[in-house]
Amino acid sequence: MLPSCKSSSIVFIIVLLTALLPPAYAADNTLLREALTLTPDPRAAEEIFELCASCHGEDGFGLENGEYPSIAGQHQRVILKQLLDIQAKIRINPTMFPFSDPETLGGLQGMSDIAAYAAELAPNPNPVNGNGSRLDRGENLYQTLCIACHGPQGQGEAERFYPRLTNQHFPYLVREMIWIRDKVRKNADPAMVEILAEFSKEDIQAVADYLSRIRHTP
């Protein structure tokens, strides 16, 4: 069943506040603010993207088991923030530490360029889905509790660092939502942590399955 009316009201207030205020999880990141003043050049990142391709693939589609996410077509600002969060140990991802090193990637300009290059890649047309058994439940939860930030089609919002959730592998979506719910992932939007706190694993799987079937085509 859906969270109670009281819980939904609390969630609505949290989402409303985060819509009115700059995201706290990004606002104090000096490097991020500096990086956002740069003009990204995707073509300059073609060679250095080979480092990213060793895990995420030349097409940026990641791995079907969700170990590495699909980054193709993700918002440039979202990718840039995640790179900086990983390097600052705000988002703990040991595998990515050496690959998010500014010196390796060519400083903030290089990181901005790589993020732009990945954002220009065509989204994965065939990500892995769930078993399809609870799609109505997933759609109901998403359209009730997630749409305010991620949009009706899971498109996210680049300006506020809300990621695009479409064209993404089901196992990755499940893992990340569980880690956000359980506060393993430290750089999540506080509003999302509050919302997911009331989700069971089955709820998360239902939403992830629903999202994995939405296709974004630029």
Backbone as CSV, one residue per row, in Angstrom:
resi,resn,N_x,N_y,N_z,CA_x,CA_y,CA_z,C_x,C_y,C_z
1,MET,0.835,-1.198,0.000,0.000,0.000,0.000,0.867,1.244,0.000
2,LEU,0.297,2.356,-0.470,1.030,3.613,-0.490,1.229,4.128,0.917
3,PRO,2.278,4.961,1.156,2.445,5.582,2.451,1.180,6.330,2.844
4,SER,0.978,6.495,4.164,-0.229,7.129,4.691,-0.348,8.573,4.238
5,CYS,-1.566,9.136,4.408,-1.795,10.532,4.036,-0.882,11.449,4.830
6,LYS,-0.697,11.136,6.123,0.169,11.952,6.958,1.589,11.928,6.423
7,SER,2.069,10.727,6.086,3.425,10.587,5.555,3.553,11.287,4.215
8,SER,2.512,11.162,3.384,2.554,11.808,2.081,2.591,13.318,2.216
9,SER,1.894,13.848,3.240,1.906,15.293,3.475,3.292,15.762,3.861
10,ILE,3.970,14.977,4.709,5.328,15.321,5.119,6.253,15.317,3.914
11,VAL,6.107,14.276,3.077,6.927,14.176,1.878,6.685,15.366,0.959
12,PHE,5.390,15.749,0.817,5.063,16.879,-0.058,5.737,18.156,0.426
13,ILE,5.733,18.374,1.745,6.359,19.574,2.308,7.862,19.562,2.045
14,ILE,8.496,18.400,2.228,9.935,18.286,1.989,10.258,18.589,0.539
15,VAL,9.479,17.988,-0.379,9.717,18.207,-1.803,9.493,19.668,-2.166
16,LEU,8.453,20.286,-1.578,8.174,21.690,-1.855,9.325,22.572,-1.415
17,LEU,9.859,22.300,-0.223,10.975,23.097,0.280,12.201,22.946,-0.599
18,THR,12.487,21.729,-1.026,13.671,21.528,-1.863,13.483,22.136,-3.248
19,ALA,12.247,22.317,-3.656,12.006,22.972,-4.941,12.234,24.478,-4.841
20,LEU,12.109,25.025,-3.634,12.251,26.463,-3.434,13.673,26.869,-3.085
21,LEU,14.437,25.955,-2.538,15.782,26.271,-2.081,16.829,25.571,-2.938
22,PRO,18.048,26.135,-3.048,19.122,25.429,-3.753,19.414,24.118,-3.053
23,PRO,19.713,23.063,-3.787,19.994,21.770,-3.156,21.155,21.866,-2.176
24,ALA,20.907,21.523,-0.921,21.953,21.623,0.109,23.122,20.708,-0.194
25,TYR,22.838,19.593,-0.873,23.892,18.634,-1.144,24.817,19.096,-2.248
26,ALA,24.499,20.230,-2.878,25.370,20.748,-3.933,25.813,22.183,-3.674
27,ALA,25.068,22.903,-2.828,25.241,24.348,-2.727,26.610,24.766,-2.210
28,ASP,27.231,23.954,-1.355,28.491,24.364,-0.733,29.716,23.776,-1.421
29,ASN,29.532,23.190,-2.568,30.646,22.574,-3.271,31.354,23.635,-4.123
30,THR,32.448,24.154,-3.584,33.169,25.225,-4.269,33.663,24.794,-5.637
31,LEU,34.200,23.583,-5.726,34.705,23.098,-7.011,33.585,22.951,-8.036
32,LEU,32.430,22.520,-7.565,31.305,22.381,-8.478,30.892,23.741,-9.024
33,ARG,30.809,24.723,-8.155,30.434,26.058,-8.613,31.448,26.586,-9.630
34,GLU,32.728,26.312,-9.369,33.763,26.751,-10.304,33.635,26.018,-11.634
35,ALA,33.415,24.715,-11.563,33.314,23.911,-12.782,32.134,24.342,-13.644
36,LEU,31.077,24.791,-13.005,29.881,25.181,-13.741,30.051,26.503,-14.484
37,THR,31.123,27.219,-14.183,31.390,28.463,-14.916,32.120,28.194,-16.227
38,LEU,32.614,26.963,-16.396,33.391,26.619,-17.582,32.479,26.263,-18.753
39,THR,32.994,26.437,-19.946,32.267,26.030,-21.152,32.778,24.662,-21.585
40,PRO,31.954,23.623,-21.468,32.432,22.274,-21.806,32.636,22.082,-23.301
41,ASP,33.642,21.291,-23.633,33.938,20.960,-25.029,33.939,19.438,-25.177
42,PRO,32.834,18.844,-25.590,32.757,17.389,-25.696,33.828,16.775,-26.585
43,ARG,34.173,17.466,-27.674,35.154,16.914,-28.622,36.526,16.786,-27.972
44,ALA,36.830,17.638,-27.024,38.125,17.577,-26.355,38.248,16.344,-25.473
45,ALA,37.139,15.677,-25.199,37.141,14.540,-24.280,37.113,13.191,-24.989
46,GLU,37.160,13.192,-26.309,37.020,11.939,-27.043,38.081,10.910,-26.655
47,GLU,39.328,11.331,-26.511,40.394,10.381,-26.173,40.345,9.983,-24.713
48,ILE,40.170,10.945,-23.811,40.188,10.644,-22.388,38.978,9.802,-21.982
49,PHE,37.918,9.829,-22.796,36.738,9.022,-22.471,37.055,7.535,-22.521
50,GLU,38.168,7.164,-23.169,38.574,5.758,-23.180,38.729,5.224,-21.756
51,LEU,39.135,6.080,-20.819,39.219,5.665,-19.419,37.838,5.265,-18.903
52,CYS,36.847,6.055,-19.238,35.472,5.783,-18.798,34.935,4.533,-19.481
53,ALA,35.304,4.376,-20.775,34.790,3.273,-21.570,35.248,1.920,-21.050
54,SER,36.358,1.884,-20.306,36.847,0.607,-19.790,35.829,-0.041,-18.851
55,CYS,34.958,0.760,-18.253,33.901,0.218,-17.388,32.507,0.449,-17.975
56,HIS,32.280,1.660,-18.464,30.943,2.027,-18.931,30.696,1.691,-20.398
57,GLY,31.760,1.283,-21.107,31.619,0.924,-22.507,31.773,2.113,-23.436
58,GLU,32.178,1.841,-24.650,32.352,2.895,-25.649,31.057,3.654,-25.894
59,ASP,29.943,2.937,-25.762,28.643,3.561,-25.992,28.074,4.193,-24.727
60,GLY,28.769,3.978,-23.592,28.290,4.540,-22.329,27.111,3.806,-21.726
61,PHE,26.849,2.573,-22.198,25.664,1.843,-21.746,25.865,1.094,-20.432
62,GLY,27.083,1.039,-19.911,27.325,0.348,-18.649,27.188,-1.154,-18.774
63,LEU,27.012,-1.827,-17.631,26.852,-3.284,-17.609,25.421,-3.645,-17.258
64,GLU,24.930,-4.702,-17.868,23.550,-5.107,-17.657,23.272,-5.529,-16.226
65,ASN,24.298,-5.990,-15.499,24.077,-6.392,-14.106,24.015,-5.194,-13.156
66,GLY,24.189,-3.984,-13.699,24.067,-2.784,-12.882,25.318,-2.383,-12.143
67,GLU,26.397,-3.156,-12.280,27.623,-2.794,-11.568,28.106,-1.412,-12.007
68,TYR,28.033,-1.165,-13.307,28.376,0.146,-13.850,27.142,0.698,-14.572
69,PRO,26.701,1.888,-14.214,25.468,2.422,-14.801,25.650,2.876,-16.231
70,SER,24.527,2.995,-16.905,24.522,3.648,-18.207,24.643,5.151,-17.966
71,ILE,25.641,5.771,-18.596,25.831,7.215,-18.446,25.513,7.955,-19.738
72,ALA,25.225,7.222,-20.789,24.919,7.834,-22.089,23.631,8.639,-21.997
73,GLY,23.707,9.914,-22.362,22.520,10.756,-22.370,22.150,11.348,-21.031
74,GLN,22.954,11.068,-20.007,22.695,11.676,-18.697,23.017,13.164,-18.766
75,HIS,22.372,13.967,-17.926,22.628,15.404,-17.927,24.093,15.703,-17.595
76,GLN,24.690,16.621,-18.348,26.095,16.969,-18.139,26.353,17.440,-16.712
77,ARG,25.464,18.274,-16.181,25.649,18.794,-14.824,25.570,17.687,-13.775
78,VAL,24.732,16.704,-14.028,24.592,15.581,-13.095,25.875,14.755,-13.075
79,ILE,26.401,14.422,-14.253,27.639,13.643,-14.323,28.781,14.398,-13.670
80,LEU,28.884,15.676,-13.953,29.945,16.497,-13.378,29.867,16.505,-11.861
81,LYS,28.688,16.691,-11.323,28.532,16.692,-9.863,28.918,15.344,-9.259
82,GLN,28.514,14.265,-9.903,28.839,12.942,-9.355,30.348,12.696,-9.376
83,LEU,31.017,13.116,-10.429,32.473,12.981,-10.481,33.137,13.718,-9.322
84,LEU,32.686,14.930,-9.071,33.264,15.736,-7.996,32.893,15.180,-6.624
85,ASP,31.674,14.693,-6.482,31.263,14.090,-5.210,32.079,12.841,-4.902
86,ILE,32.348,12.042,-5.921,33.157,10.832,-5.728,34.575,11.207,-5.323
87,GLN,35.146,12.182,-6.020,36.506,12.585,-5.703,36.605,13.187,-4.307
88,ALA,35.555,13.857,-3.849,35.534,14.465,-2.507,35.126,13.455,-1.437
89,LYS,34.892,12.197,-1.835,34.465,11.125,-0.923,33.100,11.400,-0.309
90,ILE,32.323,12.253,-0.965,30.939,12.460,-0.532,30.091,11.289,-1.006
91,ARG,30.407,10.805,-2.189,29.811,9.566,-2.685,30.920,8.535,-2.711
92,ILE,30.790,7.515,-1.882,31.855,6.522,-1.742,31.771,5.504,-2.877
93,ASN,32.786,5.534,-3.726,32.863,4.603,-4.845,34.344,4.360,-5.152
94,PRO,34.983,3.448,-4.391,36.426,3.233,-4.546,36.866,2.934,-5.969
95,THR,36.044,2.194,-6.729,36.410,1.884,-8.105,36.587,3.145,-8.934
96,MET,35.773,4.158,-8.633,35.794,5.383,-9.416,36.816,6.412,-8.924
97,PHE,37.396,6.211,-7.758,38.316,7.224,-7.223,39.412,7.593,-8.227
98,PRO,40.159,6.612,-8.774,41.229,6.989,-9.709,40.704,7.565,-11.016
99,PHE,39.477,7.192,-11.396,38.921,7.671,-12.660,38.246,9.032,-12.529
100,SER,38.104,9.498,-11.301,37.514,10.824,-11.094,38.558,11.826,-10.618
101,ASP,39.812,11.441,-10.684,40.904,12.326,-10.271,41.042,13.477,-11.274
102,PRO,40.904,14.720,-10.823,40.983,15.849,-11.748,42.285,15.895,-12.547
103,GLU,43.405,15.502,-11.922,44.679,15.523,-12.648,44.661,14.527,-13.806
104,THR,44.062,13.372,-13.573,43.971,12.358,-14.622,43.054,12.812,-15.754
105,LEU,41.993,13.500,-15.390,40.973,13.880,-16.372,41.222,15.236,-17.007
106,GLY,42.292,15.929,-16.586,42.576,17.233,-17.181,41.971,18.387,-16.420
107,GLY,41.922,18.253,-15.079,41.398,19.332,-14.250,39.891,19.479,-14.372
108,LEU,39.372,20.568,-13.832,37.935,20.794,-13.881,37.434,20.917,-15.311
109,GLN,38.246,21.510,-16.183,37.839,21.627,-17.581,37.683,20.253,-18.215
110,GLY,38.636,19.378,-17.945,38.564,18.023,-18.480,37.355,17.266,-17.954
111,MET,37.057,17.430,-16.669,35.887,16.767,-16.088,34.606,17.289,-16.724
112,SER,34.561,18.594,-16.938,33.401,19.202,-17.580,33.244,18.685,-19.013
113,ASP,34.367,18.548,-19.719,34.341,18.062,-21.100,33.846,16.617,-21.162
114,ILE,34.349,15.773,-20.269,33.955,14.361,-20.256,32.468,14.224,-19.955
115,ALA,31.996,15.000,-18.993,30.570,14.958,-18.648,29.723,15.349,-19.850
116,ALA,30.188,16.355,-20.595,29.456,16.798,-21.786,29.491,15.733,-22.874
117,TYR,30.634,15.053,-23.016,30.766,14.000,-24.030,29.777,12.868,-23.740
118,ALA,29.727,12.431,-22.474,28.801,11.357,-22.108,27.358,11.792,-22.298
119,ALA,27.077,13.053,-21.999,25.709,13.563,-22.133,25.246,13.556,-23.586
120,GLU,26.185,13.678,-24.525,25.835,13.701,-25.949,25.659,12.313,-26.556
121,LEU,26.084,11.272,-25.849,25.936,9.915,-26.373,24.457,9.530,-26.424
122,ALA,24.090,8.750,-27.417,22.705,8.295,-27.542,22.351,7.396,-26.365
123,PRO,21.193,7.611,-25.730,20.789,6.795,-24.580,20.667,5.316,-24.937
124,ASN,20.849,4.477,-23.944,20.736,3.036,-24.129,19.298,2.675,-24.511
125,PRO,19.081,2.114,-25.695,17.706,1.811,-26.117,17.144,0.538,-25.494
126,ASN,18.018,-0.303,-24.935,17.558,-1.598,-24.410,18.171,-1.921,-23.054
127,PRO,17.906,-1.101,-22.034,18.421,-1.440,-20.710,17.715,-2.676,-20.158
128,VAL,18.335,-3.310,-19.184,17.743,-4.485,-18.550,16.525,-4.078,-17.728
129,ASN,15.435,-4.828,-17.863,14.206,-4.576,-17.113,14.055,-5.567,-15.965
130,GLY,13.063,-5.309,-15.106,12.680,-6.277,-14.097,11.745,-7.310,-14.697
131,ASN,11.012,-8.025,-13.815,10.166,-9.109,-14.335,8.780,-8.638,-14.775
132,GLY,8.492,-7.358,-14.597,7.224,-6.813,-15.087,6.004,-7.167,-14.270
133,SER,6.192,-7.751,-13.090,5.050,-8.244,-12.313,4.314,-7.160,-11.528
134,ARG,4.966,-6.007,-11.300,4.323,-4.993,-10.457,4.451,-3.601,-11.087
135,LEU,4.267,-3.526,-12.371,4.445,-2.254,-13.062,3.404,-1.214,-12.654
136,ASP,2.170,-1.647,-12.406,1.141,-0.701,-11.964,1.524,-0.081,-10.625
137,ARG,2.037,-0.910,-9.737,2.490,-0.421,-8.437,3.652,0.562,-8.606
138,GLY,4.581,0.219,-9.464,5.725,1.089,-9.697,5.317,2.429,-10.273
139,GLU,4.404,2.401,-11.239,3.936,3.652,-11.838,3.198,4.510,-10.815
140,ASN,2.367,3.875,-9.990,1.608,4.601,-8.978,2.541,5.289,-7.981
141,LEU,3.513,4.566,-7.484,4.473,5.138,-6.541,5.269,6.263,-7.183
142,TYR,5.749,6.015,-8.390,6.567,7.028,-9.046,5.768,8.300,-9.303
143,GLN,4.588,8.155,-9.892,3.788,9.325,-10.257,3.254,10.055,-9.026
144,THR,3.186,9.370,-7.889,2.709,10.000,-6.661,3.829,10.693,-5.894
145,LEU,5.000,10.065,-5.827,6.031,10.527,-4.905,7.333,10.991,-5.551
146,CYS,7.560,10.656,-6.814,8.866,10.946,-7.425,8.807,11.992,-8.523
147,ILE,7.622,12.223,-9.039,7.453,13.070,-10.218,7.875,14.515,-9.975
148,ALA,7.739,15.008,-8.732,8.018,16.418,-8.441,9.461,16.800,-8.771
149,CYS,10.377,15.865,-8.581,11.789,16.157,-8.857,12.251,15.567,-10.192
150,HIS,11.864,14.334,-10.478,12.393,13.639,-11.655,11.524,13.778,-12.895
151,GLY,10.349,14.405,-12.758,9.523,14.666,-13.918,8.618,13.514,-14.300
152,PRO,7.570,13.777,-15.076,6.586,12.748,-15.422,7.144,11.593,-16.244
153,GLN,8.221,11.842,-16.975,8.832,10.798,-17.804,10.225,10.412,-17.313
154,GLY,10.529,10.735,-16.060,11.840,10.381,-15.516,12.981,11.158,-16.130
155,GLN,12.673,12.323,-16.681,13.679,13.086,-17.417,14.627,13.872,-16.518
156,GLY,14.297,14.008,-15.235,15.153,14.759,-14.322,15.140,16.241,-14.619
157,GLU,16.076,16.954,-13.965,16.202,18.392,-14.185,17.666,18.778,-14.008
158,ALA,18.323,19.072,-15.103,19.759,19.347,-15.075,20.108,20.500,-14.152
159,GLU,19.324,21.552,-14.194,19.645,22.754,-13.432,19.745,22.470,-11.936
160,ARG,18.932,21.539,-11.460,18.916,21.222,-10.028,19.614,19.899,-9.722
161,PHE,20.346,19.369,-10.702,21.135,18.146,-10.530,20.292,16.901,-10.293
162,TYR,19.025,16.919,-10.710,18.194,15.736,-10.604,18.453,14.871,-11.829
163,PRO,18.929,13.643,-11.655,19.345,12.835,-12.812,18.185,12.336,-13.661
164,ARG,18.497,12.112,-14.922,17.582,11.403,-15.812,17.572,9.944,-15.381
165,LEU,16.381,9.364,-15.214,16.265,7.984,-14.747,15.881,7.014,-15.851
166,THR,15.622,7.536,-17.029,15.224,6.681,-18.143,16.437,5.997,-18.761
167,ASN,16.173,4.926,-19.535,17.231,4.214,-20.264,18.317,3.676,-19.343
168,GLN,17.935,3.359,-18.115,18.893,2.887,-17.120,18.578,1.437,-16.745
169,HIS,19.615,0.676,-16.419,19.446,-0.733,-16.064,18.692,-0.893,-14.744
170,PHE,17.737,-1.819,-14.732,16.948,-2.141,-13.548,17.816,-2.461,-12.331
171,PRO,18.841,-3.344,-12.449,19.629,-3.665,-11.248,20.335,-2.450,-10.645
172,TYR,20.803,-1.529,-11.493,21.467,-0.331,-10.984,20.473,0.561,-10.242
173,LEU,19.293,0.754,-10.805,18.286,1.580,-10.152,17.908,1.005,-8.793
174,VAL,17.739,-0.312,-8.726,17.397,-0.962,-7.451,18.504,-0.740,-6.432
175,ARG,19.731,-0.998,-6.831,20.856,-0.855,-5.902,20.968,0.559,-5.356
176,GLU,20.910,1.534,-6.240,21.094,2.914,-5.798,19.951,3.390,-4.915
177,MET,18.727,2.992,-5.217,17.604,3.398,-4.369,17.692,2.756,-2.987
178,ILE,18.145,1.518,-2.936,18.331,0.867,-1.635,19.439,1.559,-0.861
179,TRP,20.529,1.887,-1.526,21.639,2.569,-0.849,21.234,3.957,-0.373
180,ILE,20.402,4.639,-1.142,19.914,5.949,-0.709,18.975,5.782,0.485
181,ARG,18.049,4.838,0.388,17.119,4.589,1.493,17.846,4.254,2.782
182,ASP,18.888,3.416,2.669,19.620,2.952,3.846,20.762,3.878,4.235
183,LYS,20.868,5.022,3.556,21.861,6.058,3.856,23.295,5.576,3.662
184,VAL,23.453,4.622,2.753,24.788,4.187,2.360,25.387,5.198,1.385
185,ARG,24.550,5.682,0.492,24.976,6.714,-0.450,24.751,8.080,0.196
186,LYS,25.843,8.780,0.439,25.799,9.984,1.266,25.483,11.268,0.512
187,ASN,25.470,11.249,-0.801,25.270,12.494,-1.532,23.860,12.617,-2.099
188,ALA,22.932,11.855,-1.559,21.564,11.873,-2.073,20.802,13.093,-1.567
189,ASP,19.838,13.516,-2.359,18.936,14.593,-1.966,18.194,14.162,-0.695
190,PRO,18.215,14.979,0.365,17.519,14.618,1.608,16.043,14.287,1.402
191,ALA,15.390,14.969,0.461,13.977,14.679,0.198,13.798,13.250,-0.300
192,MET,14.749,12.792,-1.127,14.650,11.436,-1.651,14.890,10.407,-0.547
193,VAL,15.795,10.706,0.357,16.037,9.810,1.492,14.760,9.647,2.310
194,GLU,14.063,10.747,2.554,12.817,10.714,3.325,11.746,9.906,2.599
195,ILE,11.637,10.109,1.310,10.617,9.385,0.539,10.900,7.886,0.535
196,LEU,12.140,7.514,0.241,12.488,6.093,0.132,12.486,5.376,1.476
197,ALA,12.533,6.116,2.562,12.538,5.501,3.890,11.296,4.630,4.103
198,GLU,10.207,4.950,3.396,8.966,4.195,3.561,8.776,3.131,2.487
199,PHE,9.760,2.980,1.615,9.663,1.995,0.541,10.229,0.651,1.001
200,SER,9.492,-0.418,0.731,10.032,-1.768,0.909,10.919,-2.089,-0.285
201,LYS,11.650,-3.191,-0.197,12.461,-3.614,-1.336,11.573,-3.890,-2.542
202,GLU,10.395,-4.434,-2.284,9.473,-4.720,-3.384,8.982,-3.430,-4.040
203,ASP,8.757,-2.389,-3.230,8.357,-1.097,-3.779,9.460,-0.539,-4.682
204,ILE,10.685,-0.620,-4.196,11.828,-0.124,-4.961,11.967,-0.880,-6.272
205,GLN,11.808,-2.194,-6.215,11.906,-2.992,-7.437,10.802,-2.632,-8.423
206,ALA,9.611,-2.342,-7.906,8.493,-1.988,-8.779,8.752,-0.659,-9.488
207,VAL,9.246,0.331,-8.746,9.546,1.635,-9.337,10.692,1.509,-10.337
208,ALA,11.731,0.763,-9.967,12.883,0.585,-10.851,12.474,-0.108,-12.146
209,ASP,11.607,-1.099,-12.048,11.144,-1.809,-13.237,10.346,-0.867,-14.139
210,TYR,9.479,-0.076,-13.532,8.696,0.904,-14.295,9.618,1.888,-15.014
211,LEU,10.606,2.422,-14.302,11.524,3.399,-14.886,12.380,2.787,-15.984
212,SER,12.800,1.555,-15.802,13.690,0.921,-16.775,13.022,0.723,-18.128
213,ARG,11.698,0.850,-18.173,10.958,0.654,-19.414,10.602,1.974,-20.118
214,ILE,10.931,3.102,-19.472,10.675,4.401,-20.100,11.868,4.745,-20.994
215,ARG,11.594,5.167,-22.198,12.661,5.464,-23.151,12.719,6.951,-23.443
216,HIS,13.923,7.497,-23.349,14.152,8.880,-23.744,14.956,8.862,-25.033
217,THR,14.443,9.545,-26.028,15.161,9.659,-27.296,15.347,11.142,-27.600
218,PRO,16.593,11.638,-27.595,16.831,13.058,-27.835,16.282,13.514,-29.183
